[in-house]
Coordinates of C-alpha atoms in Angstrom, one line a residue:
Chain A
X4 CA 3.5 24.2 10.3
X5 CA 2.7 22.1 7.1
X6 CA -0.5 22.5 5.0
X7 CA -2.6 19.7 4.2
X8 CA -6.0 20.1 1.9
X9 CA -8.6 17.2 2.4
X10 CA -11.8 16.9 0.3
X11 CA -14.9 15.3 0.9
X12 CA -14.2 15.3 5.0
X13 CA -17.3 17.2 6.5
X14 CA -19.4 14.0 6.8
X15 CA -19.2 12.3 10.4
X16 CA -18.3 8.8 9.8
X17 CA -16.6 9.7 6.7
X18 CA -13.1 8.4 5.7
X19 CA -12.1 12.0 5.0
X20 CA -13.4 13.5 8.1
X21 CA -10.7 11.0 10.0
X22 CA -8.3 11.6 8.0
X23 CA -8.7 15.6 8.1
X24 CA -8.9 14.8 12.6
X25 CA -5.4 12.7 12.0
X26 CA -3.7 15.2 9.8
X27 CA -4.4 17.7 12.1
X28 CA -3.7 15.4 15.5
X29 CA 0.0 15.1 13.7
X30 CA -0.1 18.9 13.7
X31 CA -1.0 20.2 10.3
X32 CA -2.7 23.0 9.0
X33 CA -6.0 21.1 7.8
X34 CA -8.0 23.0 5.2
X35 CA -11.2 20.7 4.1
X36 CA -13.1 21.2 0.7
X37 CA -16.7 20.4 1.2
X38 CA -20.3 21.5 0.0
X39 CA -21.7 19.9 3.6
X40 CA -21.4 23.0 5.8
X41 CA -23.6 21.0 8.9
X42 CA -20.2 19.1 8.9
X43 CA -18.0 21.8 9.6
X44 CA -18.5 22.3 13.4
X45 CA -17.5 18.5 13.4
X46 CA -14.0 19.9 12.4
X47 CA -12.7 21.9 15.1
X48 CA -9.3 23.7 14.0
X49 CA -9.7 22.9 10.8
X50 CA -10.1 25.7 8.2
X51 CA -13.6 24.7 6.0
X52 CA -14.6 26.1 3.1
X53 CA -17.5 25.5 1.2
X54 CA -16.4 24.7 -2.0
X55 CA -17.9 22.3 -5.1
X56 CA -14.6 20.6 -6.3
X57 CA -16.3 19.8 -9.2
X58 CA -16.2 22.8 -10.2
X59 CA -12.9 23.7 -11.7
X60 CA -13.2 27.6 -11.4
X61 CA -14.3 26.9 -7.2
X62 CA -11.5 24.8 -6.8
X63 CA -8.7 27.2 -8.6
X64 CA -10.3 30.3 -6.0
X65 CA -9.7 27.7 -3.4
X66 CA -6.3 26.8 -4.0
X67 CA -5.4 30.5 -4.5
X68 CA -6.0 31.2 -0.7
X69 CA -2.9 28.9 0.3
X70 CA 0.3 30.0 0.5
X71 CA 2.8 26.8 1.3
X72 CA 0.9 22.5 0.9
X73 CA 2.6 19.6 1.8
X74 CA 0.1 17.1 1.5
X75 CA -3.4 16.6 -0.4
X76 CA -6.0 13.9 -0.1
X77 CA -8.8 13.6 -2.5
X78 CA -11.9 12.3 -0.4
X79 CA -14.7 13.5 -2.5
X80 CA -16.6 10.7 -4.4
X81 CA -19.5 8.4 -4.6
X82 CA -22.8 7.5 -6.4
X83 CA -24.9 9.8 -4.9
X84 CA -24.6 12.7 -2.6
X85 CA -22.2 14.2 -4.5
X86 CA -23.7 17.6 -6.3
X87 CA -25.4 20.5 -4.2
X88 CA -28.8 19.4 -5.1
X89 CA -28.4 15.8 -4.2
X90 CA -26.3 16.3 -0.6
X91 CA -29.3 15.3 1.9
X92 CA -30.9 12.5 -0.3
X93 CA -29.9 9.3 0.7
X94 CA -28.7 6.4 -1.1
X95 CA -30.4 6.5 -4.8
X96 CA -32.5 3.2 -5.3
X97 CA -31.5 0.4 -7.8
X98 CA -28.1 0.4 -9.8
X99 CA -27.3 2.8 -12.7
X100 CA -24.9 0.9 -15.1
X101 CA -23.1 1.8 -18.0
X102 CA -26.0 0.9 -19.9
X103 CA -28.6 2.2 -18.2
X104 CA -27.4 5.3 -16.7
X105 CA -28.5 9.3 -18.0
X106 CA -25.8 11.0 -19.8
X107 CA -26.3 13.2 -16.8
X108 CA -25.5 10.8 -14.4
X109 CA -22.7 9.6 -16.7
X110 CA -21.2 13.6 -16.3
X111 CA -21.8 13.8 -12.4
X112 CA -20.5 10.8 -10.9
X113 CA -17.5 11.2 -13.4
X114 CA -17.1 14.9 -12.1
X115 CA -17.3 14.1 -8.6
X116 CA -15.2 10.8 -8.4
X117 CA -12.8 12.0 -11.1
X118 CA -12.8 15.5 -12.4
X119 CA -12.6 16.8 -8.7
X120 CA -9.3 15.0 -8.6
X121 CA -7.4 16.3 -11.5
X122 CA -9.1 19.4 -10.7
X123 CA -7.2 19.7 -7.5
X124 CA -3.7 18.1 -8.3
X125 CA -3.9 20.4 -10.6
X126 CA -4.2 23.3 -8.8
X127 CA -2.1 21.8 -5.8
X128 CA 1.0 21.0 -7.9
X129 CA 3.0 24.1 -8.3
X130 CA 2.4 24.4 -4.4
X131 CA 3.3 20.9 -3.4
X132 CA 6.5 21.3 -6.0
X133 CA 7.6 24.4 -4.3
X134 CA 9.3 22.1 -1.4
X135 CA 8.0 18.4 -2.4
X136 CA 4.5 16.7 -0.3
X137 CA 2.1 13.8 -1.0
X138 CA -0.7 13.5 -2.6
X139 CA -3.5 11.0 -1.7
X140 CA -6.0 10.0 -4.1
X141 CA -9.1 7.3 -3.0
X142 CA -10.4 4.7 -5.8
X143 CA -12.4 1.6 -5.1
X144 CA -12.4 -1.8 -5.1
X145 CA -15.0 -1.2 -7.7
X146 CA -11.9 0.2 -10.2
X147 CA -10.2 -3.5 -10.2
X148 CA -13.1 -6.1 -10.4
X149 CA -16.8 -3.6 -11.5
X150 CA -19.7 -3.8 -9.6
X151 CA -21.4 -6.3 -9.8
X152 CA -25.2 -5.4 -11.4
X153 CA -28.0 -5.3 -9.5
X154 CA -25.5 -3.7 -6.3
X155 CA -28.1 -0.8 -4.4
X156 CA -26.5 2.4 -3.7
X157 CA -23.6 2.2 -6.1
X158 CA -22.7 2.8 -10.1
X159 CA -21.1 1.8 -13.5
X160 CA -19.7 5.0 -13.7
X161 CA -18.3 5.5 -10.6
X162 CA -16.1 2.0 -10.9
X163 CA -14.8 3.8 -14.2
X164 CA -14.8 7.0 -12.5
X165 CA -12.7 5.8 -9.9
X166 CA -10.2 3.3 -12.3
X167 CA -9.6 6.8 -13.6
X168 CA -7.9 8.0 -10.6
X169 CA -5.8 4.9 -11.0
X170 CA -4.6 6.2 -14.3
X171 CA -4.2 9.8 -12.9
X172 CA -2.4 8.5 -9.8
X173 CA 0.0 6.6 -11.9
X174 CA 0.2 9.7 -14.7
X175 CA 0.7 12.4 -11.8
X176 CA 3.1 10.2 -10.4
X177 CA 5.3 10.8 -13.0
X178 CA 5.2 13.8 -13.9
X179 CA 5.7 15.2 -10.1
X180 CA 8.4 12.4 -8.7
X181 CA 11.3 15.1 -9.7
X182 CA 9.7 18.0 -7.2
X183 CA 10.1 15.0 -4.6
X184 CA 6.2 15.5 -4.9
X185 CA 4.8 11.4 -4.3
X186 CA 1.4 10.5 -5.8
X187 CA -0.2 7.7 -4.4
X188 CA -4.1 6.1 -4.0
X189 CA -5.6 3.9 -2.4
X190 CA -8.7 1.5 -2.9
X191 CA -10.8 0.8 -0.4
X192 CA -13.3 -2.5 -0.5
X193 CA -16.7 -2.1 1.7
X194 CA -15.9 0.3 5.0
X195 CA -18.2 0.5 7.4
X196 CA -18.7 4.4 6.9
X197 CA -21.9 6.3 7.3
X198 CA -22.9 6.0 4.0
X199 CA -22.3 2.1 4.2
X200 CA -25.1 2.4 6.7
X201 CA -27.2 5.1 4.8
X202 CA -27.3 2.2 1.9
X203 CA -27.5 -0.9 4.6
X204 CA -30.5 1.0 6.2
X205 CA -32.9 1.0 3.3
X206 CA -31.2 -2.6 1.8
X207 CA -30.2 -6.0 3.1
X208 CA -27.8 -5.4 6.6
X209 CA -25.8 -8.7 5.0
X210 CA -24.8 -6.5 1.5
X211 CA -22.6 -3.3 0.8
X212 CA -22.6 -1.6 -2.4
X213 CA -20.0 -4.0 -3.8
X214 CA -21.8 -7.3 -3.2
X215 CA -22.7 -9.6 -0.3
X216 CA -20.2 -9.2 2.9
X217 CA -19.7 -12.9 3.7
X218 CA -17.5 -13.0 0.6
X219 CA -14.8 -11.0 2.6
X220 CA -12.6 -13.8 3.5
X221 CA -11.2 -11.6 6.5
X222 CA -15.0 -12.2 7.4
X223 CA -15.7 -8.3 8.4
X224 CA -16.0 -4.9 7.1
X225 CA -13.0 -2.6 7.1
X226 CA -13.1 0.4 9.7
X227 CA -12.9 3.8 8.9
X228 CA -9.5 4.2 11.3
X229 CA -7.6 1.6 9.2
X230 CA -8.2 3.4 6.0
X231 CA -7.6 6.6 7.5
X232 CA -4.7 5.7 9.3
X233 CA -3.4 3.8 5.7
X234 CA -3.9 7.3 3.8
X235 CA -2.0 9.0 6.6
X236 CA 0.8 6.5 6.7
X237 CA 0.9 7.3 2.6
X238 CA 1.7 10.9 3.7
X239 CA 4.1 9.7 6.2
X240 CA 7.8 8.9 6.0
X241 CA 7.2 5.7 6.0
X242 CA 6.3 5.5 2.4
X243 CA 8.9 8.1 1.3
X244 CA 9.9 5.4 -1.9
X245 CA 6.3 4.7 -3.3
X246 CA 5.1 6.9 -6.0
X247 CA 2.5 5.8 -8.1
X248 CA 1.1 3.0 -5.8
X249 CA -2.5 2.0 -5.2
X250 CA -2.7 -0.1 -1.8
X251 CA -5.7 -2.1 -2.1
X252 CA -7.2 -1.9 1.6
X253 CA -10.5 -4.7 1.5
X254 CA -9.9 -7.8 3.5
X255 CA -8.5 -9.7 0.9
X256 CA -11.4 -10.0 -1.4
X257 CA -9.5 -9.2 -4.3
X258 CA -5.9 -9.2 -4.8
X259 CA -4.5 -7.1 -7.7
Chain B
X22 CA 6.3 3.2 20.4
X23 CA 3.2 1.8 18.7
X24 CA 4.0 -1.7 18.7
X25 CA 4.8 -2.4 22.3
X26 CA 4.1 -5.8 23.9
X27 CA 3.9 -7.1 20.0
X28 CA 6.7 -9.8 18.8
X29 CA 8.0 -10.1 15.8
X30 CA 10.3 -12.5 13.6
X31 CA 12.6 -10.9 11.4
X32 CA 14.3 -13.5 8.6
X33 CA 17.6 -12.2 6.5
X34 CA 18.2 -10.0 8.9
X35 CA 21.9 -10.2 9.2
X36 CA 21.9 -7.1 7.0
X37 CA 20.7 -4.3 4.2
X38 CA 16.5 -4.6 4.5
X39 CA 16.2 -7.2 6.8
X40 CA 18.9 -5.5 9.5
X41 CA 16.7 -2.7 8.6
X42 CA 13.0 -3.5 9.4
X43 CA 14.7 -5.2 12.9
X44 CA 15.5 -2.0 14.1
X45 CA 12.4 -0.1 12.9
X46 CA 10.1 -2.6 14.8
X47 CA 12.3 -2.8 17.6
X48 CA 12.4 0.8 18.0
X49 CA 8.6 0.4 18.0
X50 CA 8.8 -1.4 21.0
X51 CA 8.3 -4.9 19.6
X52 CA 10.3 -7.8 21.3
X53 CA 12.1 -8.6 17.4
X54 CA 13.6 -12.4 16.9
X55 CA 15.6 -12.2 14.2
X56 CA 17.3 -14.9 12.5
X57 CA 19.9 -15.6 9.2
X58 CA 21.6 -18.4 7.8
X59 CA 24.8 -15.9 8.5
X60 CA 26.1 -15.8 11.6
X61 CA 26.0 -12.3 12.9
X62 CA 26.1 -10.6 16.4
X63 CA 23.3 -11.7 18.4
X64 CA 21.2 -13.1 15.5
X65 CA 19.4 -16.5 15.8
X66 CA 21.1 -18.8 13.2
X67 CA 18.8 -21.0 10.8
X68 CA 19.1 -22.7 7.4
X69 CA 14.8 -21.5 6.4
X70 CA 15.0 -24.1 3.7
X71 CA 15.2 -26.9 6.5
X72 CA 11.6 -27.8 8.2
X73 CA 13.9 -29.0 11.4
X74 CA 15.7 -25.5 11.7
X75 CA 12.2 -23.5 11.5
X76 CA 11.0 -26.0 14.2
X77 CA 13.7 -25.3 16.5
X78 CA 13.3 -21.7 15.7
X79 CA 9.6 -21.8 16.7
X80 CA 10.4 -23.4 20.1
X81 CA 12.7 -20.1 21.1
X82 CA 10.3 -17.7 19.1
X83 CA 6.7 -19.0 20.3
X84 CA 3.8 -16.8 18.6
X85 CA 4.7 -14.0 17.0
X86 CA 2.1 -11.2 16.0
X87 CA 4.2 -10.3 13.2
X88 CA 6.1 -12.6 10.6
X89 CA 8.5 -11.1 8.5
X90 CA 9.6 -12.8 5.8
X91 CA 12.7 -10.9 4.1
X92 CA 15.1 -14.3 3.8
X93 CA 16.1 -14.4 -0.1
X94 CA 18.3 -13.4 -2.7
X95 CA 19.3 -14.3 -6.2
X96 CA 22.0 -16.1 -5.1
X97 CA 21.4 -19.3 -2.7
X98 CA 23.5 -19.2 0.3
X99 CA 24.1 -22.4 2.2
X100 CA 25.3 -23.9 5.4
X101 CA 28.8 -23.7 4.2
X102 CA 28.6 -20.0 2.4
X103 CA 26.3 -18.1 4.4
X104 CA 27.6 -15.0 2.2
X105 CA 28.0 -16.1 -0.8
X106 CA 29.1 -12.9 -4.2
X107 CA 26.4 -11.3 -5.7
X108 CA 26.7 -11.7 -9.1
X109 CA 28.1 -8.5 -10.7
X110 CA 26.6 -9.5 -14.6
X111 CA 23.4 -10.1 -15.5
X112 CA 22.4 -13.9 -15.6
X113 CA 21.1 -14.8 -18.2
X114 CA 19.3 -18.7 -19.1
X115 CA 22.8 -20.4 -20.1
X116 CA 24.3 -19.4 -16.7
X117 CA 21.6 -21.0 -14.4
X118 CA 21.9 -24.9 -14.3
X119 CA 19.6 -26.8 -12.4
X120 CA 21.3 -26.9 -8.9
X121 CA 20.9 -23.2 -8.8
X122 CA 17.5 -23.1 -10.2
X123 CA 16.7 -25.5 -7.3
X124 CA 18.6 -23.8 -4.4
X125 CA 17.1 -20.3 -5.9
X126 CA 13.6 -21.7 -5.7
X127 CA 14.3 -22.6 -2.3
X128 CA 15.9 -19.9 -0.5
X129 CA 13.5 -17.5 -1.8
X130 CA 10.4 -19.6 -2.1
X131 CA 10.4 -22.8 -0.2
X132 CA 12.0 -20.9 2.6
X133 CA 8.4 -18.1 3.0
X134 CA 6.6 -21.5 2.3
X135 CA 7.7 -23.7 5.3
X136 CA 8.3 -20.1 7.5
X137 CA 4.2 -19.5 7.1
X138 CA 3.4 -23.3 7.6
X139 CA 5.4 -23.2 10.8
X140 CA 4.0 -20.3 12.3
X141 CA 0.3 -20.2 10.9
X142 CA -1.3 -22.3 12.7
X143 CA 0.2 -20.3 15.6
X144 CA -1.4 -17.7 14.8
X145 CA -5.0 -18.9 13.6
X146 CA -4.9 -20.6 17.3
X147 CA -4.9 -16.7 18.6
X148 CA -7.1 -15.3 15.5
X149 CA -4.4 -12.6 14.8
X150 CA -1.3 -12.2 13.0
X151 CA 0.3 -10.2 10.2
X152 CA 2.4 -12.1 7.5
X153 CA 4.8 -9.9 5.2
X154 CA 6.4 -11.9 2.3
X155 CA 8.5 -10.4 0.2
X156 CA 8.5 -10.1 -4.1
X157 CA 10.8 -7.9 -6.5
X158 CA 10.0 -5.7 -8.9
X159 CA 11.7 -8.7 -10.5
X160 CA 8.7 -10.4 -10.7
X161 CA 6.4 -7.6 -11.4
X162 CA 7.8 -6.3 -14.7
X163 CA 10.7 -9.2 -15.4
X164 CA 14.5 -8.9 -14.9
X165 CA 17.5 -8.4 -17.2
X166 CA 19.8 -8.9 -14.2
X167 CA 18.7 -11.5 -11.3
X168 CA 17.5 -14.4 -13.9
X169 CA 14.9 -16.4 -14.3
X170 CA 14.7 -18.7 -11.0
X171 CA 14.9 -15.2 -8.7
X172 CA 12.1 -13.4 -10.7
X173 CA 10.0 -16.7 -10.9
X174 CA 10.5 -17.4 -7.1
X175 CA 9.6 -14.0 -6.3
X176 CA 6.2 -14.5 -8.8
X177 CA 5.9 -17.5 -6.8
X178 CA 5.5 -15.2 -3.5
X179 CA 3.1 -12.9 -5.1
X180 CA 0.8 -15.9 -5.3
X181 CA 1.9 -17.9 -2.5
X182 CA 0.7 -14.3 -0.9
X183 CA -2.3 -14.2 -2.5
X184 CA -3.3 -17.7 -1.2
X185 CA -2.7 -17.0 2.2
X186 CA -4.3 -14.2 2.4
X187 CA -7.6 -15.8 1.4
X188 CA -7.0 -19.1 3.9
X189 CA -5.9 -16.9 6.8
X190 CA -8.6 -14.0 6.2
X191 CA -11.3 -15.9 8.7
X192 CA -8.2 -16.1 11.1
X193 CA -7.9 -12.4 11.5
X194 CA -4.3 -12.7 10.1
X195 CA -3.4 -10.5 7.0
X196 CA -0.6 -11.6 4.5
X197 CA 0.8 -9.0 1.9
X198 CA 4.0 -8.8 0.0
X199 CA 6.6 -6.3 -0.8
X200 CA 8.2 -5.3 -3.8
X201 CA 11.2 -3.6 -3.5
X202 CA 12.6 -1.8 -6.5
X203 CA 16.5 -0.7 -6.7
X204 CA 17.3 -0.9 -2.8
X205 CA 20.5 0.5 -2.4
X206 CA 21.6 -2.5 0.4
X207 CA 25.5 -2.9 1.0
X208 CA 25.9 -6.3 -0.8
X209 CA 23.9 -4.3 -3.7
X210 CA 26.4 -1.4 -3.6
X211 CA 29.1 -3.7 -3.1
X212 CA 28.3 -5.6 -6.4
X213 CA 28.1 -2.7 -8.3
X214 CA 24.8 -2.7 -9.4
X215 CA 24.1 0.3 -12.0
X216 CA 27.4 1.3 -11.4
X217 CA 29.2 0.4 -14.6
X218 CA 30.2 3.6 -15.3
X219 CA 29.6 7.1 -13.3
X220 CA 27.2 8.0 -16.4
X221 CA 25.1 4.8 -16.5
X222 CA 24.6 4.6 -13.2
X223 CA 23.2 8.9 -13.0
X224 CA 21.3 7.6 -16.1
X225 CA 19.9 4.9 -14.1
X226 CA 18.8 7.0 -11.0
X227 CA 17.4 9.4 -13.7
X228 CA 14.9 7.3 -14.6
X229 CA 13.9 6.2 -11.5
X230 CA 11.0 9.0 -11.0
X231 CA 11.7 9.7 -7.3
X232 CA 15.6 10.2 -9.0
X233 CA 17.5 8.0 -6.4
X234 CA 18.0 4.3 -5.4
X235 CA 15.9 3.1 -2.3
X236 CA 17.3 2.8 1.1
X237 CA 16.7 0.0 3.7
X238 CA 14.9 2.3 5.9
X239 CA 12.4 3.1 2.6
X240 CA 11.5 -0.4 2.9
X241 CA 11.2 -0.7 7.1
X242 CA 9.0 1.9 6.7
X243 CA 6.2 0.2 5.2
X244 CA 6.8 -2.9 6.7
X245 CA 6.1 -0.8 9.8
X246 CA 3.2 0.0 8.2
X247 CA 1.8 -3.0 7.4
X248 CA 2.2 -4.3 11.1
X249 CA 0.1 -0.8 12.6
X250 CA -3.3 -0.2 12.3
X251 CA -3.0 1.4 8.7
X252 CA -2.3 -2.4 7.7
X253 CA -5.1 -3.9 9.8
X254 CA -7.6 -4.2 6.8
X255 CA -5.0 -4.6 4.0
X256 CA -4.9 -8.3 3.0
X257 CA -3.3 -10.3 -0.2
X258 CA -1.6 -6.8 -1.7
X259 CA 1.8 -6.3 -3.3
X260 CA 3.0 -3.4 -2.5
X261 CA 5.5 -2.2 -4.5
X262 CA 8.1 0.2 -3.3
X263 CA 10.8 1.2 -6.2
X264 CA 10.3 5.4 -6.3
X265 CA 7.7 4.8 -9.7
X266 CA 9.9 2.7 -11.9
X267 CA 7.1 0.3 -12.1
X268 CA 3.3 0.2 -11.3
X269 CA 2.3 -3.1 -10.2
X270 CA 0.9 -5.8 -11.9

């Protein structure tokens, strides 16, 4: 039986919490890294542990548990919601850009969008090269074109955060192609997730976090199930020649 | 069999990708037309760079939900040789006169152009579709082998993809390109690509970071992809698909 690890996947609605129910449907092992234990009944069969990923110490003791890994997808990310103290809050109100963000937001959204990543490739590697896997990693539209300021519920450190991944995707890529290990991301535009309507109930219903919606030219949000079903496929056969890849998954609102 | 009761053109499909992502969506369950200037088996024979061929092909293939562009190469076949050599040494500017840079430009470009415009409207009429074009890693990171008019056509796909993908969003239809790196097809293999000596061509694959050349199936794969639900919400992208020896754009 092959071993996946998913972060971020407790939250209903979440693209992560798909994902983990897919890998798992296609007859995985599913192990999920989340602080949000209300989530984990949601994930029947799948092993939960609570665990901060942003923490590089928690993520090294949960890594350590797991004996063979085929596949790893790096959910975990965001604006807000993202530390222990903030998990239950909500959508924080106004924009926090580069120039008017706290250092400390600065060091949290770049821990949770980016730190958690390398955190857990790193710890997943000598695993995944033991017999070759994928990896998954999720960035954001926000990585190619910013946000634009002003945007409710999202960041200027989280579009950097999540270029980052880019880079690490890319880097990783190389450095694990040889152990047949693939490293691949992909950036989704708006999704209509539950924290797309945790930010649409206390803003405008006709604006996600990366601008108005009737910019999409496919005319619609994107639904969790595609973008689950497009980080599955990146785990897949099918993709067995990409490495390094970031599929940009948005409707066509911006074409890298 | 996720793709049953879909149907699906398949251009260049006489052989290497094309023969390839026929199969894979037929053994989806699609209904696959599939169509080459080269007559093989029981393919549907059409010159793409001729408006009156693609309408006569549009009369036997109605609407398809999937249009798969894979007609092309960096040397132009015609009516008269369907198969023509692939050219075993790099071409460089002096070799390319205009004829070629015209036929070039038109197997690979005008051909996906007049495809689309035929079977577009089709499409927007039903408010679905999914359109896969296909690039090179040619035009991503330029070419010391298939010369200019190949990498500039297959630039000219990237964009013409782009575009699409932006008029055909409101339709429901999604349009996204391909770039395939080193596909190991049999015209490829039979040209001798990387294979000037035994040593160049392990150096080659060395520095490929998935170490080997891709296979036709590599590239099925993600055209299967692109036509199941993972694709349903990915729109103007260039995928490439060459093991890491380049990242995009």
């Amino acid at each position: 039986m092959k071993t996946a690890v998913v972060t971020g996947a407790a939250k209903p609605e979440s693209i992560g919490h798909e994902v983990a129910l897919r890998l798992q449907k296609e007859g995985m092992q599913v192990v999920v890294l989340d602080l949000y234990e209300e989530g984990f009944p949601s994930l029947p069969g799948c092993r939960c542990v609570k665990c901060d990923v942003s923490d590089p110490a928690a993520v090294d003791r949960a890594f350590a548990s797991l004996k063979d890994l085929h596949v790893l997808v790096n959910c975990v990310g965001g604006s807000w919601e993202i530390t222990k103290d903030d998990l239950r809050a909500g959508p924080r109100r106004g924009f926090r850009g580069l120039t008017n963000c706290s250092l400390e937001d600065w060091n949290t959204i770049r821990a949770a969008n980016l730190d958690s990543v390398f955190y857990c490739c790193r710890a997943a590697a000598p695993l995944l090269g033991k017999q070759g896997g994928a990896v998954v990693n999720v960035s954001s539209v926000a990585a190619r074109k910013g946000i634009p300021p002003g945007a409710e519920g999202s960041s200027g450190p989280y579009a950097v955060a999540k270029a980052g991944v880019m880079g690490l995707t890319r880097q990783l890529a190389l450095e694990l192609g040889s152990s047949g290990v693939r490293v691949n991301c992909v950036a989704p535009g708006v999704i209509a997730s539950g924290r797309l309507k945790k930010v649409q109930a206390v803003t405008a219903k006709g604006a996600g976090p990366e601008g108005p919606l009737k910019q999409i030219p496919m005319g619609r949000v994107g639904t969790v199930a595609e973008t689950a079903a497009l980080i599955v496929a990146l785990c897949s056969d099918d993709t067995s020649y990409l490495t390094g890849v970031t599929i940009d998954v948005n409707g066509a609102s911006y074409a890298a | 069999m996720q793709l049953e009761g879909k149907k699906a053109l398949v251009t260049g499909a006489a052989s290497g990708i094309g023969a390839a992502v026929r199969k894979r969506l037929q053994a989806e369950g699609a209904q696959v037309f599939a169509t080459d200037i080269h007559q093989t088996g029981d393919l549907i024979v059409a010159d793409l760079t001729d408006a009156d061929h693609i309408e006569k092909l549009a009369a036997e293939v109605g609407t398809p939900d999937f249009v798969i562009n894979v007609a092309g190469g960096p040397v132009a076949p015609s009516r008269k040789n369907t198969l023509p050599e692939m050219p075993s040494q790099s071409l460089v500017l002096e070799d390319i006169d205009e004829l070629q840079w015209a036929a070039v430009i038109a197997a690979n470009l005008t051909s996906a152009f007049l495809v689309c415009k035929q079977f577009a409207p089709r499409m927007k009429a039903r408010k679905s579709g999914r359109i896969v074009n296909f690039a090179s890693i040619a035009a991503r990171r330029g070419s010391d082998r298939v010369g200019v008019h190949y990498a500039a056509a297959k630039g000219g796909i990237i964009a013409l993809t782009k575009t699409l993908a932006l008029e055909l969003g409101p339709f429901g239809i999604t349009v996204n390109a391909i770039a395939p790196g080193f596909i190991a097809t049999p015209r490829i293999e039979q040209a001798g690509w990387g294979r000037s000596s035994p040593e160049a061509h392990r150096a080659f694959l060395e520095a490929i970071p998935l170490r080997r050349a891709g296979k036709p199936d590599d590239i099925a794969g993600v055209v299967a992809m692109l036509c199941s639900e993972a694709g349903g919400y990915v729109s103007g992208a260039t995928i490439d698909v060459n093991g890491g020896l380049y990242f995009g754009p």
